[in-house]
mmCIF file with all atom_site columns, C-alpha atoms in Angstrom:
data_model
loop_
_atom_site.group_PDB
_atom_site.id
_atom_site.type_symbol
_atom_site.label_atom_id
_atom_site.label_alt_id
_atom_site.label_comp_id
_atom_site.label_asym_id
_atom_site.label_entity_id
_atom_site.label_seq_id
_atom_site.pdbx_PDB_ins_code
_atom_site.Cartn_x
_atom_site.Cartn_y
_atom_site.Cartn_z
_atom_site.occupancy
_atom_site.B_iso_or_equiv
_atom_site.pdbx_formal_charge
_atom_site.auth_seq_id
_atom_site.auth_comp_id
_atom_site.auth_asym_id
_atom_site.auth_atom_id
_atom_site.pdbx_PDB_model_num
ATOM 1   C CA . MET A 1 1   ? 86.140 -99.815 -41.089 1.00 0.00 ? 1   MET A CA 1
ATOM 2   C CA . ILE A 1 2   ? 82.408 -99.464 -40.239 1.00 0.00 ? 2   ILE A CA 1
ATOM 3   C CA . ALA A 1 3   ? 82.828 -95.659 -40.145 1.00 0.00 ? 3   ALA A CA 1
ATOM 4   C CA . GLY A 1 4   ? 84.355 -95.804 -43.624 1.00 0.00 ? 4   GLY A CA 1
ATOM 5   C CA . LEU A 1 5   ? 81.559 -97.833 -45.014 1.00 0.00 ? 5   LEU A CA 1
ATOM 6   C CA . GLN A 1 6   ? 79.011 -95.440 -43.355 1.00 0.00 ? 6   GLN A CA 1
ATOM 7   C CA . SER A 1 7   ? 80.870 -92.508 -44.918 1.00 0.00 ? 7   SER A CA 1
ATOM 8   C CA . ASP A 1 8   ? 80.790 -94.212 -48.442 1.00 0.00 ? 8   ASP A CA 1
ATOM 9   C CA . SER A 1 9   ? 76.997 -94.891 -47.989 1.00 0.00 ? 9   SER A CA 1
ATOM 10  C CA . ILE A 1 10  ? 76.310 -91.323 -47.055 1.00 0.00 ? 10  ILE A CA 1
ATOM 11  C CA . LYS A 1 11  ? 78.334 -90.065 -50.075 1.00 0.00 ? 11  LYS A CA 1
ATOM 12  C CA . GLN A 1 12  ? 76.468 -92.471 -52.401 1.00 0.00 ? 12  GLN A CA 1
ATOM 13  C CA . ALA A 1 13  ? 73.097 -91.333 -50.965 1.00 0.00 ? 13  ALA A CA 1
ATOM 14  C CA . ALA A 1 14  ? 74.021 -87.713 -51.308 1.00 0.00 ? 14  ALA A CA 1
ATOM 15  C CA . HIS A 1 15  ? 75.196 -88.281 -54.943 1.00 0.00 ? 15  HIS A CA 1
ATOM 16  C CA . CYS A 1 16  ? 71.931 -90.000 -55.859 1.00 0.00 ? 16  CYS A CA 1
ATOM 17  C CA . LEU A 1 17  ? 69.877 -87.218 -54.214 1.00 0.00 ? 17  LEU A CA 1
ATOM 18  C CA . CYS A 1 18  ? 71.794 -84.555 -56.113 1.00 0.00 ? 18  CYS A CA 1
ATOM 19  C CA . ALA A 1 19  ? 71.379 -86.434 -59.358 1.00 0.00 ? 19  ALA A CA 1
ATOM 20  C CA . SER A 1 20  ? 67.644 -86.827 -58.759 1.00 0.00 ? 20  SER A CA 1
ATOM 21  C CA . LEU A 1 21  ? 67.202 -83.074 -57.940 1.00 0.00 ? 21  LEU A CA 1
ATOM 22  C CA . SER A 1 22  ? 69.167 -82.231 -61.082 1.00 0.00 ? 22  SER A CA 1
ATOM 23  C CA . LEU A 1 23  ? 66.943 -84.403 -63.264 1.00 0.00 ? 23  LEU A CA 1
ATOM 24  C CA . ILE A 1 24  ? 63.736 -82.858 -61.694 1.00 0.00 ? 24  ILE A CA 1
ATOM 25  C CA . ALA A 1 25  ? 65.132 -79.337 -62.244 1.00 0.00 ? 25  ALA A CA 1
ATOM 26  C CA . ASN A 1 26  ? 65.844 -80.116 -65.852 1.00 0.00 ? 26  ASN A CA 1
ATOM 27  C CA . MET A 1 27  ? 62.642 -82.046 -66.723 1.00 0.00 ? 27  MET A CA 1
ATOM 28  C CA . SER A 1 28  ? 60.648 -80.780 -69.641 1.00 0.00 ? 28  SER A CA 1
ATOM 29  C CA . PHE A 1 29  ? 57.048 -79.710 -69.307 1.00 0.00 ? 29  PHE A CA 1
ATOM 30  C CA . ALA A 1 30  ? 56.465 -80.588 -72.908 1.00 0.00 ? 30  ALA A CA 1
ATOM 31  C CA . GLY A 1 31  ? 53.633 -83.109 -73.546 1.00 0.00 ? 31  GLY A CA 1
ATOM 32  C CA . LYS A 1 32  ? 49.939 -83.655 -73.356 1.00 0.00 ? 32  LYS A CA 1
ATOM 33  C CA . TYR A 1 33  ? 48.267 -83.974 -69.926 1.00 0.00 ? 33  TYR A CA 1
ATOM 34  C CA . GLN A 1 34  ? 44.685 -84.881 -68.973 1.00 0.00 ? 34  GLN A CA 1
ATOM 35  C CA . LEU A 1 35  ? 42.968 -83.569 -65.864 1.00 0.00 ? 35  LEU A CA 1
ATOM 36  C CA . GLU A 1 36  ? 42.626 -86.344 -63.289 1.00 0.00 ? 36  GLU A CA 1
ATOM 37  C CA . SER A 1 37  ? 41.352 -84.565 -60.215 1.00 0.00 ? 37  SER A CA 1
ATOM 38  C CA . GLN A 1 38  ? 40.578 -81.072 -58.935 1.00 0.00 ? 38  GLN A CA 1
ATOM 39  C CA . GLU A 1 39  ? 39.860 -79.540 -55.538 1.00 0.00 ? 39  GLU A CA 1
ATOM 40  C CA . ASN A 1 40  ? 37.731 -76.332 -54.861 1.00 0.00 ? 40  ASN A CA 1
ATOM 41  C CA . PHE A 1 41  ? 36.688 -75.899 -58.591 1.00 0.00 ? 41  PHE A CA 1
ATOM 42  C CA . GLU A 1 42  ? 33.097 -74.370 -57.828 1.00 0.00 ? 42  GLU A CA 1
ATOM 43  C CA . PRO A 1 43  ? 34.243 -71.852 -55.111 1.00 0.00 ? 43  PRO A CA 1
ATOM 44  C CA . PHE A 1 44  ? 37.233 -70.717 -57.081 1.00 0.00 ? 44  PHE A CA 1
ATOM 45  C CA . MET A 1 45  ? 35.177 -70.246 -60.314 1.00 0.00 ? 45  MET A CA 1
ATOM 46  C CA . LYS A 1 46  ? 32.543 -68.319 -58.381 1.00 0.00 ? 46  LYS A CA 1
ATOM 47  C CA . ALA A 1 47  ? 35.271 -66.064 -56.911 1.00 0.00 ? 47  ALA A CA 1
ATOM 48  C CA . VAL A 1 48  ? 36.697 -65.187 -60.335 1.00 0.00 ? 48  VAL A CA 1
ATOM 49  C CA . GLY A 1 49  ? 33.173 -64.394 -61.606 1.00 0.00 ? 49  GLY A CA 1
ATOM 50  C CA . LEU A 1 50  ? 32.320 -67.289 -63.805 1.00 0.00 ? 50  LEU A CA 1
ATOM 51  C CA . PRO A 1 51  ? 28.454 -67.613 -64.232 1.00 0.00 ? 51  PRO A CA 1
ATOM 52  C CA . ASP A 1 52  ? 26.908 -70.645 -62.441 1.00 0.00 ? 52  ASP A CA 1
ATOM 53  C CA . GLU A 1 53  ? 25.710 -72.078 -65.710 1.00 0.00 ? 53  GLU A CA 1
ATOM 54  C CA . LEU A 1 54  ? 29.301 -72.357 -67.038 1.00 0.00 ? 54  LEU A CA 1
ATOM 55  C CA . ILE A 1 55  ? 30.612 -73.700 -63.662 1.00 0.00 ? 55  ILE A CA 1
ATOM 56  C CA . GLN A 1 56  ? 28.006 -76.498 -63.788 1.00 0.00 ? 56  GLN A CA 1
ATOM 57  C CA . LYS A 1 57  ? 28.897 -77.305 -67.344 1.00 0.00 ? 57  LYS A CA 1
ATOM 58  C CA . GLY A 1 58  ? 32.634 -77.332 -66.658 1.00 0.00 ? 58  GLY A CA 1
ATOM 59  C CA . LYS A 1 59  ? 32.947 -79.119 -63.390 1.00 0.00 ? 59  LYS A CA 1
ATOM 60  C CA . ASP A 1 60  ? 32.921 -82.648 -64.822 1.00 0.00 ? 60  ASP A CA 1
ATOM 61  C CA . ILE A 1 61  ? 34.928 -82.048 -68.112 1.00 0.00 ? 61  ILE A CA 1
ATOM 62  C CA . LYS A 1 62  ? 38.355 -83.507 -68.106 1.00 0.00 ? 62  LYS A CA 1
ATOM 63  C CA . SER A 1 63  ? 40.329 -80.854 -69.852 1.00 0.00 ? 63  SER A CA 1
ATOM 64  C CA . VAL A 1 64  ? 43.435 -81.681 -71.849 1.00 0.00 ? 64  VAL A CA 1
ATOM 65  C CA . SER A 1 65  ? 46.545 -79.428 -71.626 1.00 0.00 ? 65  SER A CA 1
ATOM 66  C CA . GLU A 1 66  ? 49.167 -79.513 -74.295 1.00 0.00 ? 66  GLU A CA 1
ATOM 67  C CA . ILE A 1 67  ? 52.492 -77.810 -73.446 1.00 0.00 ? 67  ILE A CA 1
ATOM 68  C CA . GLU A 1 68  ? 55.170 -77.103 -76.073 1.00 0.00 ? 68  GLU A CA 1
ATOM 69  C CA . GLU A 1 69  ? 58.575 -75.992 -74.757 1.00 0.00 ? 69  GLU A CA 1
ATOM 70  C CA . SER A 1 70  ? 61.596 -74.790 -76.666 1.00 0.00 ? 70  SER A CA 1
ATOM 71  C CA . GLY A 1 71  ? 64.156 -73.379 -74.357 1.00 0.00 ? 71  GLY A CA 1
ATOM 72  C CA . ASP A 1 72  ? 62.440 -70.466 -72.540 1.00 0.00 ? 72  ASP A CA 1
ATOM 73  C CA . ASN A 1 73  ? 59.602 -70.338 -75.054 1.00 0.00 ? 73  ASN A CA 1
ATOM 74  C CA . PHE A 1 74  ? 56.305 -72.001 -74.119 1.00 0.00 ? 74  PHE A CA 1
ATOM 75  C CA . LYS A 1 75  ? 52.971 -72.464 -75.798 1.00 0.00 ? 75  LYS A CA 1
ATOM 76  C CA . VAL A 1 76  ? 50.092 -73.900 -73.606 1.00 0.00 ? 76  VAL A CA 1
ATOM 77  C CA . THR A 1 77  ? 46.846 -75.036 -75.214 1.00 0.00 ? 77  THR A CA 1
ATOM 78  C CA . VAL A 1 78  ? 44.083 -76.049 -72.819 1.00 0.00 ? 78  VAL A CA 1
ATOM 79  C CA . THR A 1 79  ? 41.062 -77.662 -74.380 1.00 0.00 ? 79  THR A CA 1
ATOM 80  C CA . THR A 1 80  ? 37.854 -77.958 -72.100 1.00 0.00 ? 80  THR A CA 1
ATOM 81  C CA . GLY A 1 81  ? 35.024 -79.339 -74.074 1.00 0.00 ? 81  GLY A CA 1
ATOM 82  C CA . SER A 1 82  ? 34.594 -76.942 -77.014 1.00 0.00 ? 82  SER A CA 1
ATOM 83  C CA . LYS A 1 83  ? 36.616 -74.207 -75.372 1.00 0.00 ? 83  LYS A CA 1
ATOM 84  C CA . VAL A 1 84  ? 40.199 -73.809 -76.382 1.00 0.00 ? 84  VAL A CA 1
ATOM 85  C CA . LEU A 1 85  ? 42.569 -71.463 -74.486 1.00 0.00 ? 85  LEU A CA 1
ATOM 86  C CA . VAL A 1 86  ? 46.047 -70.827 -75.970 1.00 0.00 ? 86  VAL A CA 1
ATOM 87  C CA . ASN A 1 87  ? 48.795 -68.792 -74.312 1.00 0.00 ? 87  ASN A CA 1
ATOM 88  C CA . SER A 1 88  ? 52.354 -68.280 -75.590 1.00 0.00 ? 88  SER A CA 1
ATOM 89  C CA . PHE A 1 89  ? 55.089 -66.734 -73.458 1.00 0.00 ? 89  PHE A CA 1
ATOM 90  C CA . THR A 1 90  ? 58.771 -66.556 -72.937 1.00 0.00 ? 90  THR A CA 1
ATOM 91  C CA . ILE A 1 91  ? 60.146 -67.050 -69.444 1.00 0.00 ? 91  ILE A CA 1
ATOM 92  C CA . GLY A 1 92  ? 60.986 -63.762 -67.811 1.00 0.00 ? 92  GLY A CA 1
ATOM 93  C CA . GLN A 1 93  ? 59.434 -61.631 -70.479 1.00 0.00 ? 93  GLN A CA 1
ATOM 94  C CA . GLU A 1 94  ? 55.981 -59.721 -70.391 1.00 0.00 ? 94  GLU A CA 1
ATOM 95  C CA . ALA A 1 95  ? 53.403 -61.516 -72.463 1.00 0.00 ? 95  ALA A CA 1
ATOM 96  C CA . GLU A 1 96  ? 49.622 -61.033 -73.035 1.00 0.00 ? 96  GLU A CA 1
ATOM 97  C CA . LEU A 1 97  ? 47.918 -64.075 -71.466 1.00 0.00 ? 97  LEU A CA 1
ATOM 98  C CA . GLU A 1 98  ? 44.214 -65.037 -71.498 1.00 0.00 ? 98  GLU A CA 1
ATOM 99  C CA . THR A 1 99  ? 42.639 -65.732 -68.182 1.00 0.00 ? 99  THR A CA 1
ATOM 100 C CA . LEU A 1 100 ? 39.940 -68.342 -67.258 1.00 0.00 ? 100 LEU A CA 1
ATOM 101 C CA . THR A 1 101 ? 37.274 -65.590 -67.859 1.00 0.00 ? 101 THR A CA 1
ATOM 102 C CA . GLY A 1 102 ? 38.607 -64.731 -71.258 1.00 0.00 ? 102 GLY A CA 1
ATOM 103 C CA . GLU A 1 103 ? 40.154 -61.496 -70.178 1.00 0.00 ? 103 GLU A CA 1
ATOM 104 C CA . LYS A 1 104 ? 43.662 -60.640 -71.681 1.00 0.00 ? 104 LYS A CA 1
ATOM 105 C CA . VAL A 1 105 ? 46.216 -59.627 -69.098 1.00 0.00 ? 105 VAL A CA 1
ATOM 106 C CA . LYS A 1 106 ? 49.923 -58.689 -69.355 1.00 0.00 ? 106 LYS A CA 1
ATOM 107 C CA . ALA A 1 107 ? 52.099 -60.789 -67.042 1.00 0.00 ? 107 ALA A CA 1
ATOM 108 C CA . VAL A 1 108 ? 55.624 -62.313 -66.673 1.00 0.00 ? 108 VAL A CA 1
ATOM 109 C CA . VAL A 1 109 ? 55.955 -66.032 -66.118 1.00 0.00 ? 109 VAL A CA 1
ATOM 110 C CA . ARG A 1 110 ? 58.874 -67.081 -63.974 1.00 0.00 ? 110 ARG A CA 1
ATOM 111 C CA . ARG A 1 111 ? 60.560 -70.442 -63.894 1.00 0.00 ? 111 ARG A CA 1
ATOM 112 C CA . GLU A 1 112 ? 61.834 -71.669 -60.543 1.00 0.00 ? 112 GLU A CA 1
ATOM 113 C CA . GLY A 1 113 ? 63.227 -75.192 -60.998 1.00 0.00 ? 113 GLY A CA 1
ATOM 114 C CA . ASN A 1 114 ? 60.374 -77.479 -61.897 1.00 0.00 ? 114 ASN A CA 1
ATOM 115 C CA . LYS A 1 115 ? 57.750 -74.701 -61.327 1.00 0.00 ? 115 LYS A CA 1
ATOM 116 C CA . LEU A 1 116 ? 56.201 -72.058 -63.586 1.00 0.00 ? 116 LEU A CA 1
ATOM 117 C CA . LYS A 1 117 ? 54.800 -69.060 -61.612 1.00 0.00 ? 117 LYS A CA 1
ATOM 118 C CA . VAL A 1 118 ? 52.693 -66.169 -62.755 1.00 0.00 ? 118 VAL A CA 1
ATOM 119 C CA . ASN A 1 119 ? 50.370 -63.628 -61.115 1.00 0.00 ? 119 ASN A CA 1
ATOM 120 C CA . LEU A 1 120 ? 47.240 -62.794 -63.259 1.00 0.00 ? 120 LEU A CA 1
ATOM 121 C CA . LYS A 1 121 ? 45.166 -59.954 -61.810 1.00 0.00 ? 121 LYS A CA 1
ATOM 122 C CA . GLY A 1 122 ? 45.508 -61.178 -58.128 1.00 0.00 ? 122 GLY A CA 1
ATOM 123 C CA . ILE A 1 123 ? 45.470 -64.967 -59.033 1.00 0.00 ? 123 ILE A CA 1
ATOM 124 C CA . GLU A 1 124 ? 48.686 -66.617 -58.162 1.00 0.00 ? 124 GLU A CA 1
ATOM 125 C CA . SER A 1 125 ? 49.261 -69.561 -60.529 1.00 0.00 ? 125 SER A CA 1
ATOM 126 C CA . VAL A 1 126 ? 51.950 -72.164 -59.793 1.00 0.00 ? 126 VAL A CA 1
ATOM 127 C CA . THR A 1 127 ? 52.372 -75.076 -62.227 1.00 0.00 ? 127 THR A CA 1
ATOM 128 C CA . GLU A 1 128 ? 54.606 -77.761 -60.873 1.00 0.00 ? 128 GLU A CA 1
ATOM 129 C CA . LEU A 1 129 ? 56.125 -80.691 -62.681 1.00 0.00 ? 129 LEU A CA 1
ATOM 130 C CA . VAL A 1 130 ? 55.962 -83.193 -59.852 1.00 0.00 ? 130 VAL A CA 1
ATOM 131 C CA . ASP A 1 131 ? 57.608 -86.127 -61.864 1.00 0.00 ? 131 ASP A CA 1
ATOM 132 C CA . GLY A 1 132 ? 57.843 -86.923 -65.468 1.00 0.00 ? 132 GLY A CA 1
ATOM 133 C CA . ASN A 1 133 ? 54.106 -87.790 -65.771 1.00 0.00 ? 133 ASN A CA 1
ATOM 134 C CA . THR A 1 134 ? 52.327 -85.447 -63.357 1.00 0.00 ? 134 THR A CA 1
ATOM 135 C CA . ILE A 1 135 ? 51.558 -81.703 -63.312 1.00 0.00 ? 135 ILE A CA 1
ATOM 136 C CA . ILE A 1 136 ? 49.862 -79.986 -60.425 1.00 0.00 ? 136 ILE A CA 1
ATOM 137 C CA . ASN A 1 137 ? 48.457 -76.479 -61.128 1.00 0.00 ? 137 ASN A CA 1
ATOM 138 C CA . THR A 1 138 ? 47.550 -74.457 -57.957 1.00 0.00 ? 138 THR A CA 1
ATOM 139 C CA . LEU A 1 139 ? 45.585 -71.284 -58.460 1.00 0.00 ? 139 LEU A CA 1
ATOM 140 C CA . THR A 1 140 ? 45.263 -69.123 -55.396 1.00 0.00 ? 140 THR A CA 1
ATOM 141 C CA . LEU A 1 141 ? 42.798 -66.119 -55.069 1.00 0.00 ? 141 LEU A CA 1
ATOM 142 C CA . GLY A 1 142 ? 42.481 -64.638 -51.559 1.00 0.00 ? 142 GLY A CA 1
ATOM 143 C CA . GLY A 1 143 ? 41.873 -67.605 -49.306 1.00 0.00 ? 143 GLY A CA 1
ATOM 144 C CA . ILE A 1 144 ? 40.645 -69.955 -52.010 1.00 0.00 ? 144 ILE A CA 1
ATOM 145 C CA . VAL A 1 145 ? 43.017 -72.516 -53.410 1.00 0.00 ? 145 VAL A CA 1
ATOM 146 C CA . TYR A 1 146 ? 42.019 -74.375 -56.596 1.00 0.00 ? 146 TYR A CA 1
ATOM 147 C CA . LYS A 1 147 ? 44.159 -77.349 -57.215 1.00 0.00 ? 147 LYS A CA 1
ATOM 148 C CA . ARG A 1 148 ? 44.295 -79.394 -60.526 1.00 0.00 ? 148 ARG A CA 1
ATOM 149 C CA . THR A 1 149 ? 46.270 -82.555 -60.995 1.00 0.00 ? 149 THR A CA 1
ATOM 150 C CA . SER A 1 150 ? 46.955 -83.745 -64.605 1.00 0.00 ? 150 SER A CA 1
ATOM 151 C CA . LYS A 1 151 ? 48.625 -86.878 -65.892 1.00 0.00 ? 151 LYS A CA 1
ATOM 152 C CA . ARG A 1 152 ? 50.634 -87.245 -69.111 1.00 0.00 ? 152 ARG A CA 1
ATOM 153 C CA . VAL A 1 153 ? 48.662 -89.090 -71.824 1.00 0.00 ? 153 VAL A CA 1
#
């Protein structure tokens, strides 16, 4: 009897876990998110060649990202003060994307579950939808990892 109850409990727990993972994998990125925190902003921006003046101006600005998603088609608009960066792409297809420095680069964005991944001129970008309200964007260049956490507004 006890073994049967334990088996049922394990089955229920496994079912809940699978259902949760399925929800996470199918969550939509669509929405508006405001930057809450960031790590290694200054070292990363220096490494990509942003002038010190712009780094100082930008370090305390809470950018807003708006993501539009329709199937595999995305439009991402990032507003940082008066600067607006807009990138549109289709998952798995080459697109011209604008980098943090304003340079336009051809790249392919991949989706892996709840993550969007792209490599822009040696910068590996991973945008992860952690839950329905939090996006973590990690940019890696060499040994420098710049992490941005944004919350849905």
